[in-house]
PDB file of C-alpha atoms and ligand atoms in Angstrom:
ATOM      1  CA  MET A  17      25.991 -33.069  24.045  1.00 46.00           C
ATOM      2  CA  GLY A  18      22.524 -31.860  25.163  1.00 52.00           C
ATOM      3  CA  LEU A  19      23.859 -28.371  25.867  1.00 49.00           C
ATOM      4  CA  TYR A  20      25.710 -28.349  22.552  1.00 51.00           C
ATOM      5  CA  LEU A  21      22.502 -29.255  20.676  1.00 47.00           C
ATOM      6  CA  LEU A  22      20.576 -26.597  22.597  1.00 46.00           C
ATOM      7  CA  LEU A  23      23.155 -23.942  21.707  1.00 45.00           C
ATOM      8  CA  LEU A  24      23.162 -25.117  18.115  1.00 47.00           C
ATOM      9  CA  THR A  25      19.378 -24.695  17.981  1.00 47.00           C
ATOM     10  CA  VAL A  26      19.546 -21.264  19.598  1.00 46.00           C
ATOM     11  CA  GLY A  27      22.270 -20.308  17.143  1.00 45.00           C
ATOM     12  CA  ALA A  28      20.196 -21.417  14.169  1.00 48.00           C
ATOM     13  CA  CYS A  29      17.228 -19.429  15.453  1.00 47.00           C
ATOM     14  CA  TRP A  30      19.325 -16.302  15.873  1.00 47.00           C
ATOM     15  CA  ALA A  31      20.589 -16.659  12.347  1.00 49.00           C
ATOM     16  CA  GLN A  32      17.091 -17.107  10.994  1.00 58.00           C
ATOM     17  CA  HIS A  33      15.600 -14.195  12.915  1.00 75.00           C
ATOM     18  CA  HIS A  34      18.390 -11.695  12.366  1.00 89.00           C
ATOM     19  CA  PRO A  35      16.921  -8.995  10.100  1.00 95.00           C
ATOM     20  CA  ASN A  36      20.236  -8.595   8.258  1.00 97.00           C
ATOM     21  CA  THR A  37      20.345  -4.866   8.940  1.00 97.00           C
ATOM     22  CA  LEU A  38      23.630  -3.224   9.909  1.00 97.00           C
ATOM     23  CA  PRO A  39      24.342  -2.788  13.645  1.00 95.00           C
ATOM     24  CA  GLY A  40      22.309   0.070  15.123  1.00 93.00           C
ATOM     25  CA  ARG A  41      20.040   0.325  12.106  1.00 95.00           C
ATOM     26  CA  THR A  42      16.764  -1.061  13.390  1.00 88.00           C
ATOM     27  CA  SER A  43      14.095   0.418  11.100  1.00 95.00           C
ATOM     28  CA  VAL A  44      12.905  -0.791   7.717  1.00 97.00           C
ATOM     29  CA  VAL A  45      10.668   1.466   5.632  1.00 98.00           C
ATOM     30  CA  HIS A  46       8.051   0.216   3.166  1.00 98.00           C
ATOM     31  CA  LEU A  47       8.263   2.188  -0.107  1.00 98.00           C
ATOM     32  CA  PHE A  48       5.034   0.791  -1.553  1.00 98.00           C
ATOM     33  CA  GLU A  49       4.815   1.166  -5.361  1.00 98.00           C
ATOM     34  CA  TRP A  50       7.969   3.320  -5.639  1.00 98.00           C
ATOM     35  CA  ARG A  51      10.081   3.089  -8.765  1.00 98.00           C
ATOM     36  CA  TRP A  52      13.484   1.418  -8.363  1.00 99.00           C
ATOM     37  CA  ALA A  53      15.294   4.550  -9.560  1.00 98.00           C
ATOM     38  CA  ASP A  54      13.527   6.587  -6.863  1.00 99.00           C
ATOM     39  CA  VAL A  55      14.232   3.996  -4.149  1.00 99.00           C
ATOM     40  CA  ALA A  56      17.944   4.129  -5.044  1.00 99.00           C
ATOM     41  CA  LEU A  57      17.982   7.930  -4.686  1.00 98.00           C
ATOM     42  CA  GLU A  58      16.016   7.724  -1.431  1.00 98.00           C
ATOM     43  CA  CYS A  59      18.578   5.281   0.028  1.00 98.00           C
ATOM     44  CA  GLU A  60      21.415   7.665  -0.815  1.00 98.00           C
ATOM     45  CA  ARG A  61      19.828  11.016   0.054  1.00 98.00           C
ATOM     46  CA  SER A  62      17.586  10.225   2.973  1.00 98.00           C
ATOM     47  CA  LEU A  63      17.471   6.683   4.364  1.00 98.00           C
ATOM     48  CA  ALA A  64      21.207   6.085   4.880  1.00 98.00           C
ATOM     49  CA  PRO A  65      21.925   9.555   6.358  1.00 98.00           C
ATOM     50  CA  ASN A  66      19.001   9.068   8.750  1.00 98.00           C
ATOM     51  CA  GLY A  67      20.081   5.599   9.894  1.00 98.00           C
ATOM     52  CA  PHE A  68      17.462   3.414   8.242  1.00 98.00           C
ATOM     53  CA  GLY A  69      18.365  -0.245   7.825  1.00 98.00           C
ATOM     54  CA  GLY A  70      16.280  -1.337   4.873  1.00 98.00           C
ATOM     55  CA  VAL A  71      13.460  -0.924   2.400  1.00 98.00           C
ATOM     56  CA  GLN A  72      10.574  -3.281   1.683  1.00 98.00           C
ATOM     57  CA  ILE A  73       9.765  -2.904  -2.005  1.00 98.00           C
ATOM     58  CA  SER A  74       6.712  -3.811  -4.088  1.00 98.00           C
ATOM     59  CA  PRO A  75       6.790  -7.160  -5.934  1.00 98.00           C
ATOM     60  CA  PRO A  76       9.501  -6.904  -8.661  1.00 98.00           C
ATOM     61  CA  ASN A  77       8.225  -9.744 -10.881  1.00 98.00           C
ATOM     62  CA  GLU A  78       6.147  -9.448 -14.033  1.00 98.00           C
ATOM     63  CA  ASN A  79       2.452  -8.909 -13.360  1.00 98.00           C
ATOM     64  CA  LEU A  80      -0.946  -8.658 -15.028  1.00 98.00           C
ATOM     65  CA  ILE A  81      -1.828  -5.223 -16.441  1.00 97.00           C
ATOM     66  CA  ILE A  82      -5.229  -3.984 -15.237  1.00 97.00           C
ATOM     67  CA  THR A  83      -6.784  -0.888 -16.815  1.00 96.00           C
ATOM     68  CA  ASN A  84     -10.258  -0.944 -15.234  1.00 95.00           C
ATOM     69  CA  PRO A  85      -9.813   0.312 -12.570  1.00 97.00           C
ATOM     70  CA  TRP A  86      -6.649   2.032 -13.831  1.00 97.00           C
ATOM     71  CA  HIS A  87      -3.548   0.181 -12.572  1.00 96.00           C
ATOM     72  CA  PRO A  88      -4.774  -0.582  -9.028  1.00 98.00           C
ATOM     73  CA  TRP A  89      -2.110  -1.472  -6.443  1.00 98.00           C
ATOM     74  CA  TRP A  90      -3.347  -5.080  -6.457  1.00 98.00           C
ATOM     75  CA  GLU A  91      -2.263  -5.705 -10.042  1.00 98.00           C
ATOM     76  CA  ARG A  92       1.214  -6.070  -8.500  1.00 98.00           C
ATOM     77  CA  TYR A  93      -0.111  -9.132  -6.621  1.00 98.00           C
ATOM     78  CA  GLN A  94      -1.075 -10.974  -9.836  1.00 98.00           C
ATOM     79  CA  PRO A  95       2.116 -12.632 -11.150  1.00 98.00           C
ATOM     80  CA  VAL A  96       2.536 -13.695 -14.775  1.00 98.00           C
ATOM     81  CA  SER A  97       6.220 -14.662 -14.600  1.00 98.00           C
ATOM     82  CA  TYR A  98       9.339 -14.223 -12.478  1.00 98.00           C
ATOM     83  CA  LYS A  99      10.978 -11.835 -14.938  1.00 98.00           C
ATOM     84  CA  LEU A 100      11.991  -8.595 -13.278  1.00 98.00           C
ATOM     85  CA  CYS A 101      10.020  -5.883 -15.026  1.00 97.00           C
ATOM     86  CA  THR A 102       7.072  -3.970 -13.667  1.00 98.00           C
ATOM     87  CA  ARG A 103       6.026  -0.344 -13.614  1.00 97.00           C
ATOM     88  CA  SER A 104       8.626   0.098 -10.832  1.00 98.00           C
ATOM     89  CA  GLY A 105      11.353  -0.589 -13.388  1.00 98.00           C
ATOM     90  CA  ASN A 106      13.256  -3.220 -15.333  1.00 98.00           C
ATOM     91  CA  GLU A 107      15.987  -5.631 -14.252  1.00 98.00           C
ATOM     92  CA  THR A 108      18.821  -3.173 -14.945  1.00 98.00           C
ATOM     93  CA  GLU A 109      17.151  -0.588 -12.734  1.00 98.00           C
ATOM     94  CA  PHE A 110      16.419  -3.225 -10.076  1.00 99.00           C
ATOM     95  CA  ARG A 111      20.067  -4.302  -9.961  1.00 99.00           C
ATOM     96  CA  ASP A 112      21.188  -0.666  -9.816  1.00 99.00           C
ATOM     97  CA  MET A 113      18.841  -0.011  -6.854  1.00 99.00           C
ATOM     98  CA  VAL A 114      20.038  -3.048  -4.895  1.00 99.00           C
ATOM     99  CA  THR A 115      23.693  -2.145  -5.487  1.00 98.00           C
ATOM    100  CA  ARG A 116      23.316   1.538  -4.615  1.00 99.00           C
ATOM    101  CA  CYS A 117      21.217   0.904  -1.496  1.00 99.00           C
ATOM    102  CA  ASN A 118      23.577  -1.847  -0.284  1.00 98.00           C
ATOM    103  CA  ARG A 119      26.550   0.445  -0.892  1.00 98.00           C
ATOM    104  CA  VAL A 120      25.146   2.969   1.623  1.00 98.00           C
ATOM    105  CA  GLY A 121      24.151   0.202   4.055  1.00 98.00           C
ATOM    106  CA  VAL A 122      20.416   0.099   3.342  1.00 98.00           C
ATOM    107  CA  HIS A 123      19.212  -3.403   2.472  1.00 98.00           C
ATOM    108  CA  ILE A 124      16.392  -4.452   0.158  1.00 98.00           C
ATOM    109  CA  TYR A 125      13.537  -6.776   1.245  1.00 98.00           C
ATOM    110  CA  VAL A 126      11.392  -8.210  -1.543  1.00 98.00           C
ATOM    111  CA  ASP A 127       7.644  -8.735  -1.378  1.00 98.00           C
ATOM    112  CA  ALA A 128       7.491 -12.322  -2.733  1.00 98.00           C
ATOM    113  CA  VAL A 129       4.170 -13.355  -4.317  1.00 98.00           C
ATOM    114  CA  ILE A 130       4.514 -17.130  -4.505  1.00 98.00           C
ATOM    115  CA  ASN A 131       1.115 -18.516  -3.454  1.00 98.00           C
ATOM    116  CA  HIS A 132      -0.614 -17.854  -6.757  1.00 98.00           C
ATOM    117  CA  MET A 133      -0.468 -16.422 -10.264  1.00 98.00           C
ATOM    118  CA  CYS A 134      -2.982 -13.940 -11.719  1.00 98.00           C
ATOM    119  CA  GLY A 135      -6.780 -14.159 -11.561  1.00 97.00           C
ATOM    120  CA  ALA A 136      -8.711 -16.747 -13.554  1.00 96.00           C
ATOM    121  CA  GLY A 137      -9.873 -15.605 -16.978  1.00 92.00           C
ATOM    122  CA  ALA A 138      -7.287 -12.968 -17.831  1.00 93.00           C
ATOM    123  CA  GLY A 139      -5.010 -13.244 -20.838  1.00 95.00           C
ATOM    124  CA  GLY A 140      -2.763 -11.344 -23.199  1.00 96.00           C
ATOM    125  CA  HIS A 141       0.579  -9.744 -22.485  1.00 97.00           C
ATOM    126  CA  ALA A 142       1.954  -8.633 -19.134  1.00 98.00           C
ATOM    127  CA  THR A 143       4.388  -5.970 -17.866  1.00 98.00           C
ATOM    128  CA  CYS A 144       7.462  -7.577 -19.505  1.00 97.00           C
ATOM    129  CA  GLY A 145       5.507  -8.369 -22.662  1.00 98.00           C
ATOM    130  CA  SER A 146       5.158 -12.065 -21.818  1.00 98.00           C
ATOM    131  CA  TYR A 147       2.167 -13.862 -23.286  1.00 98.00           C
ATOM    132  CA  PHE A 148      -0.136 -15.766 -20.910  1.00 98.00           C
ATOM    133  CA  ASN A 149      -3.597 -17.311 -20.870  1.00 98.00           C
ATOM    134  CA  ALA A 150      -5.145 -17.681 -17.420  1.00 98.00           C
ATOM    135  CA  LYS A 151      -8.211 -19.469 -18.857  1.00 97.00           C
ATOM    136  CA  THR A 152      -6.006 -22.425 -19.812  1.00 98.00           C
ATOM    137  CA  GLU A 153      -3.554 -21.761 -16.934  1.00 98.00           C
ATOM    138  CA  ASP A 154      -0.769 -21.291 -19.441  1.00 98.00           C
ATOM    139  CA  PHE A 155       2.183 -19.167 -18.286  1.00 98.00           C
ATOM    140  CA  PRO A 156       4.921 -19.999 -20.801  1.00 98.00           C
ATOM    141  CA  ALA A 157       7.340 -17.392 -19.444  1.00 98.00           C
ATOM    142  CA  VAL A 158       7.858 -19.473 -16.256  1.00 98.00           C
ATOM    143  CA  PRO A 159       6.695 -22.000 -17.602  1.00 98.00           C
ATOM    144  CA  TYR A 160       3.634 -23.170 -15.639  1.00 98.00           C
ATOM    145  CA  SER A 161       0.712 -25.112 -17.113  1.00 98.00           C
ATOM    146  CA  GLY A 162      -2.539 -26.570 -15.784  1.00 97.00           C
ATOM    147  CA  TRP A 163      -0.590 -29.341 -14.010  1.00 97.00           C
ATOM    148  CA  ASP A 164       0.988 -26.782 -11.709  1.00 98.00           C
ATOM    149  CA  PHE A 165      -2.198 -25.555 -10.002  1.00 98.00           C
ATOM    150  CA  ASN A 166      -4.363 -26.865  -7.145  1.00 98.00           C
ATOM    151  CA  ASP A 167      -7.660 -27.247  -9.034  1.00 97.00           C
ATOM    152  CA  GLY A 168      -7.868 -30.988  -8.302  1.00 96.00           C
ATOM    153  CA  LYS A 169      -7.041 -30.479  -4.640  1.00 98.00           C
ATOM    154  CA  CYS A 170      -9.521 -27.690  -3.868  1.00 98.00           C
ATOM    155  CA  LYS A 171     -12.825 -28.993  -2.441  1.00 96.00           C
ATOM    156  CA  SER A 172     -15.024 -25.887  -2.584  1.00 98.00           C
ATOM    157  CA  GLY A 173     -17.900 -25.669  -5.063  1.00 96.00           C
ATOM    158  CA  SER A 174     -16.679 -22.538  -6.843  1.00 97.00           C
ATOM    159  CA  GLY A 175     -12.936 -23.253  -6.724  1.00 98.00           C
ATOM    160  CA  ASN A 176     -12.504 -20.132  -4.607  1.00 98.00           C
ATOM    161  CA  ILE A 177     -12.066 -19.959  -0.838  1.00 98.00           C
ATOM    162  CA  GLU A 178     -15.648 -19.900   0.488  1.00 98.00           C
ATOM    163  CA  ASP A 179     -15.150 -20.851   4.133  1.00 98.00           C
ATOM    164  CA  TYR A 180     -12.302 -19.276   6.079  1.00 97.00           C
ATOM    165  CA  HIS A 181     -12.854 -21.791   8.923  1.00 97.00           C
ATOM    166  CA  ASP A 182     -11.838 -24.625   6.561  1.00 98.00           C
ATOM    167  CA  ILE A 183      -8.048 -24.732   6.569  1.00 98.00           C
ATOM    168  CA  SER A 184      -7.914 -26.919   3.441  1.00 98.00           C
ATOM    169  CA  GLN A 185      -9.952 -24.403   1.455  1.00 98.00           C
ATOM    170  CA  VAL A 186      -7.840 -21.524   2.729  1.00 98.00           C
ATOM    171  CA  ARG A 187      -4.702 -23.300   1.490  1.00 98.00           C
ATOM    172  CA  ASP A 188      -5.851 -25.294  -1.552  1.00 98.00           C
ATOM    173  CA  CYS A 189      -8.476 -23.068  -3.178  1.00 98.00           C
ATOM    174  CA  ARG A 190      -8.239 -19.787  -5.043  1.00 98.00           C
ATOM    175  CA  LEU A 191      -7.938 -16.592  -3.026  1.00 98.00           C
ATOM    176  CA  VAL A 192     -10.332 -14.156  -4.753  1.00 97.00           C
ATOM    177  CA  SER A 193      -9.974 -16.186  -8.011  1.00 97.00           C
ATOM    178  CA  LEU A 194      -6.145 -16.042  -8.086  1.00 98.00           C
ATOM    179  CA  LEU A 195      -4.841 -19.291  -9.635  1.00 98.00           C
ATOM    180  CA  ASP A 196      -3.484 -21.301  -6.696  1.00 98.00           C
ATOM    181  CA  LEU A 197      -0.048 -22.831  -7.290  1.00 98.00           C
ATOM    182  CA  ALA A 198       0.496 -26.509  -6.394  1.00 98.00           C
ATOM    183  CA  LEU A 199       3.363 -25.841  -3.991  1.00 98.00           C
ATOM    184  CA  GLU A 200       3.536 -29.504  -3.015  1.00 98.00           C
ATOM    185  CA  LYS A 201       5.012 -30.203  -6.474  1.00 98.00           C
ATOM    186  CA  ASP A 202       8.761 -30.386  -6.690  1.00 98.00           C
ATOM    187  CA  TYR A 203       8.693 -28.564 -10.036  1.00 98.00           C
ATOM    188  CA  VAL A 204       6.680 -25.615  -8.688  1.00 98.00           C
ATOM    189  CA  ARG A 205       8.890 -25.406  -5.589  1.00 98.00           C
ATOM    190  CA  SER A 206      11.949 -25.355  -7.827  1.00 98.00           C
ATOM    191  CA  LYS A 207      10.627 -22.471  -9.989  1.00 98.00           C
ATOM    192  CA  VAL A 208       9.739 -20.404  -6.907  1.00 99.00           C
ATOM    193  CA  ALA A 209      13.108 -21.098  -5.262  1.00 98.00           C
ATOM    194  CA  GLU A 210      14.905 -20.267  -8.517  1.00 98.00           C
ATOM    195  CA  TYR A 211      13.182 -16.850  -8.555  1.00 99.00           C
ATOM    196  CA  MET A 212      14.058 -16.116  -4.930  1.00 98.00           C
ATOM    197  CA  ASN A 213      17.645 -17.334  -5.367  1.00 98.00           C
ATOM    198  CA  TYR A 214      18.043 -15.083  -8.407  1.00 99.00           C
ATOM    199  CA  LEU A 215      17.122 -12.120  -6.191  1.00 99.00           C
ATOM    200  CA  ILE A 216      19.483 -13.325  -3.457  1.00 98.00           C
ATOM    201  CA  ASP A 217      22.352 -13.394  -5.951  1.00 98.00           C
ATOM    202  CA  ILE A 218      21.548  -9.817  -6.991  1.00 99.00           C
ATOM    203  CA  GLY A 219      21.980  -8.854  -3.323  1.00 98.00           C
ATOM    204  CA  VAL A 220      18.624  -8.651  -1.537  1.00 98.00           C
ATOM    205  CA  ALA A 221      18.574  -9.269   2.234  1.00 98.00           C
ATOM    206  CA  GLY A 222      15.267 -11.043   2.698  1.00 98.00           C
ATOM    207  CA  PHE A 223      11.646 -11.541   1.778  1.00 98.00           C
ATOM    208  CA  ARG A 224       8.164 -10.629   2.945  1.00 98.00           C
ATOM    209  CA  ILE A 225       6.112 -13.718   2.012  1.00 98.00           C
ATOM    210  CA  ASP A 226       2.775 -12.597   0.600  1.00 98.00           C
ATOM    211  CA  ALA A 227      -0.383 -14.650   1.376  1.00 98.00           C
ATOM    212  CA  ALA A 228       1.582 -16.917   3.731  1.00 98.00           C
ATOM    213  CA  LYS A 229      -1.536 -18.133   5.529  1.00 97.00           C
ATOM    214  CA  HIS A 230      -2.796 -19.478   2.201  1.00 98.00           C
ATOM    215  CA  MET A 231       0.058 -21.982   1.923  1.00 98.00           C
ATOM    216  CA  TRP A 232       0.773 -25.178   3.868  1.00 98.00           C
ATOM    217  CA  PRO A 233       3.643 -24.563   6.321  1.00 97.00           C
ATOM    218  CA  GLY A 234       5.424 -27.677   5.011  1.00 98.00           C
ATOM    219  CA  ASP A 235       5.350 -26.302   1.455  1.00 98.00           C
ATOM    220  CA  VAL A 236       6.689 -22.926   2.573  1.00 98.00           C
ATOM    221  CA  LYS A 237       9.444 -24.672   4.537  1.00 97.00           C
ATOM    222  CA  ALA A 238      10.392 -26.835   1.551  1.00 98.00           C
ATOM    223  CA  ILE A 239      10.873 -23.687  -0.551  1.00 98.00           C
ATOM    224  CA  LEU A 240      12.758 -21.756   2.143  1.00 98.00           C
ATOM    225  CA  ASP A 241      15.040 -24.775   2.676  1.00 97.00           C
ATOM    226  CA  ARG A 242      16.179 -24.358  -0.948  1.00 98.00           C
ATOM    227  CA  LEU A 243      17.250 -20.735  -0.559  1.00 98.00           C
ATOM    228  CA  LYS A 244      20.921 -19.861  -0.858  1.00 98.00           C
ATOM    229  CA  ASP A 245      22.936 -17.859   1.616  1.00 98.00           C
ATOM    230  CA  LEU A 246      23.092 -14.134   0.901  1.00 98.00           C
ATOM    231  CA  ASN A 247      25.571 -12.597  -1.534  1.00 98.00           C
ATOM    232  CA  THR A 248      28.966 -12.325   0.205  1.00 98.00           C
ATOM    233  CA  THR A 249      29.749  -9.008  -1.506  1.00 98.00           C
ATOM    234  CA  TRP A 250      27.350  -7.436   1.013  1.00 98.00           C
ATOM    235  CA  PHE A 251      26.754 -10.013   3.760  1.00 98.00           C
ATOM    236  CA  SER A 252      29.037 -12.296   5.761  1.00 97.00           C
ATOM    237  CA  ALA A 253      29.386 -15.871   4.559  1.00 97.00           C
ATOM    238  CA  GLY A 254      26.619 -18.175   5.746  1.00 96.00           C
ATOM    239  CA  THR A 255      23.984 -15.422   6.173  1.00 97.00           C
ATOM    240  CA  LYS A 256      20.430 -16.632   5.564  1.00 96.00           C
ATOM    241  CA  PRO A 257      17.785 -14.387   3.996  1.00 97.00           C
ATOM    242  CA  PHE A 258      15.501 -12.735   6.582  1.00 97.00           C
ATOM    243  CA  ILE A 259      11.957 -14.085   6.206  1.00 97.00           C
ATOM    244  CA  TYR A 260       8.760 -12.492   7.487  1.00 96.00           C
ATOM    245  CA  GLN A 261       5.296 -13.651   6.531  1.00 96.00           C
ATOM    246  CA  GLU A 262       1.947 -12.043   5.861  1.00 96.00           C
TER     247      GLU A 262
HETATM  248  C1  LIG N 306      15.630  -0.231 -18.462  1.00 80.84           C
HETATM  249  O1  LIG N 306      15.028   1.036 -18.216  1.00 80.84           O
HETATM  250  C2  LIG N 306      15.876   2.136 -18.488  1.00 80.84           C
HETATM  251  C3  LIG N 306      15.164   3.397 -18.019  1.00 80.84           C
HETATM  252  O2  LIG N 306      13.897   3.488 -18.579  1.00 80.84           O
HETATM  253  C4  LIG N 306      16.214   2.151 -19.978  1.00 80.84           C
HETATM  254  O3  LIG N 306      17.077   3.237 -20.263  1.00 80.84           O
HETATM  255  C5  LIG N 306      16.878   0.830 -20.348  1.00 80.84           C
HETATM  256  O4  LIG N 306      17.091   0.780 -21.731  1.00 80.84           O
HETATM  257  C6  LIG N 306      16.020  -0.356 -19.922  1.00 80.84           C
HETATM  258  N1  LIG N 306      16.782  -1.581 -20.106  1.00 80.84           N
HETATM  259  C7  LIG N 306      16.295  -2.651 -20.683  1.00 80.84           C
HETATM  260  C8  LIG N 306      17.187  -3.811 -20.798  1.00 80.84           C
HETATM  261  O5  LIG N 306      15.147  -2.668 -21.105  1.00 80.84           O
HETATM  262  C1  LIG N 307      27.139 -10.843  -5.715  1.00 80.84           C
HETATM  263  O1  LIG N 307      27.070  -9.473  -6.029  1.00 80.84           O
HETATM  264  C2  LIG N 307      28.167  -9.027  -6.805  1.00 80.84           C
HETATM  265  C3  LIG N 307      28.053  -7.524  -6.910  1.00 80.84           C
HETATM  266  O2  LIG N 307      26.830  -7.143  -7.473  1.00 80.84           O
HETATM  267  C4  LIG N 307      28.169  -9.741  -8.141  1.00 80.84           C
HETATM  268  O3  LIG N 307      29.289  -9.328  -8.917  1.00 80.84           O
HETATM  269  C5  LIG N 307      28.230 -11.239  -7.915  1.00 80.84           C
HETATM  270  O4  LIG N 307      28.113 -11.932  -9.136  1.00 80.84           O
HETATM  271  C6  LIG N 307      27.108 -11.677  -6.972  1.00 80.84           C
HETATM  272  N1  LIG N 307      27.292 -13.087  -6.594  1.00 80.84           N
HETATM  273  C7  LIG N 307      26.518 -14.068  -7.055  1.00 80.84           C
HETATM  274  C8  LIG N 307      26.789 -15.429  -6.517  1.00 80.84           C
HETATM  275  O5  LIG N 307      25.639 -13.861  -7.874  1.00 80.84           O
END
């Protein structure tokens, strides 16, 4: 019985740590800020013929539009909803990329921004056209409202992380003013898991978890425990998404 339990544990660990690349394909390339149409072509023309196993892509979900400075890379790390349109492409193009890359044996790993939404104070319309108001913490396209953020839990004076030696601040307060999601709430966990499961159904192989050190491990686990097995069109039954954390 003891040996059986040990093997079971080892087995579970192997499953969790397998990168879900095809045998012999050990490298994953990060195509930061590439468009989905270009990633699809790159899989077909270059990555598959050269034996690459996967691509880490920029966050695919709707984000804040920043024009000053002009569209900095970090606007992609300011979510407004979990709809799949950004300057990398729309949902049709995203699905086409995942299908074409999977078809040539190159898997897609999504940069998942789940710790926070956009910075405090912004408002207007985002990359899919969704309305939002960060002053009132209103994100109707999810929907999230003021109840879904950690303002009551954060104990710093400014509401931002001020002391990186204080683990509660690092996990409950705003990272550079980004509205900090209340991941202890069942509702918030369910919206995040719904987003990740939607991507799993489309055919992605795993996730890079952005800002992982800014979340409580128990909250991250509760979300990961809700994730489905990967799509059996491309992966064997019972395959878990590969997870790696910032
Ligand atoms: C997605 O983008 C492509 C390429 O720009 C465009 O042809 C298509 O109409 C768009 N689809 C939707 C649903 O917006
Ligand atoms: C898995 O992917 C295939 C091919 O894209 C799709 O037809 C199917 O609906 C997906 N499965 C789920 C459960 O979404």
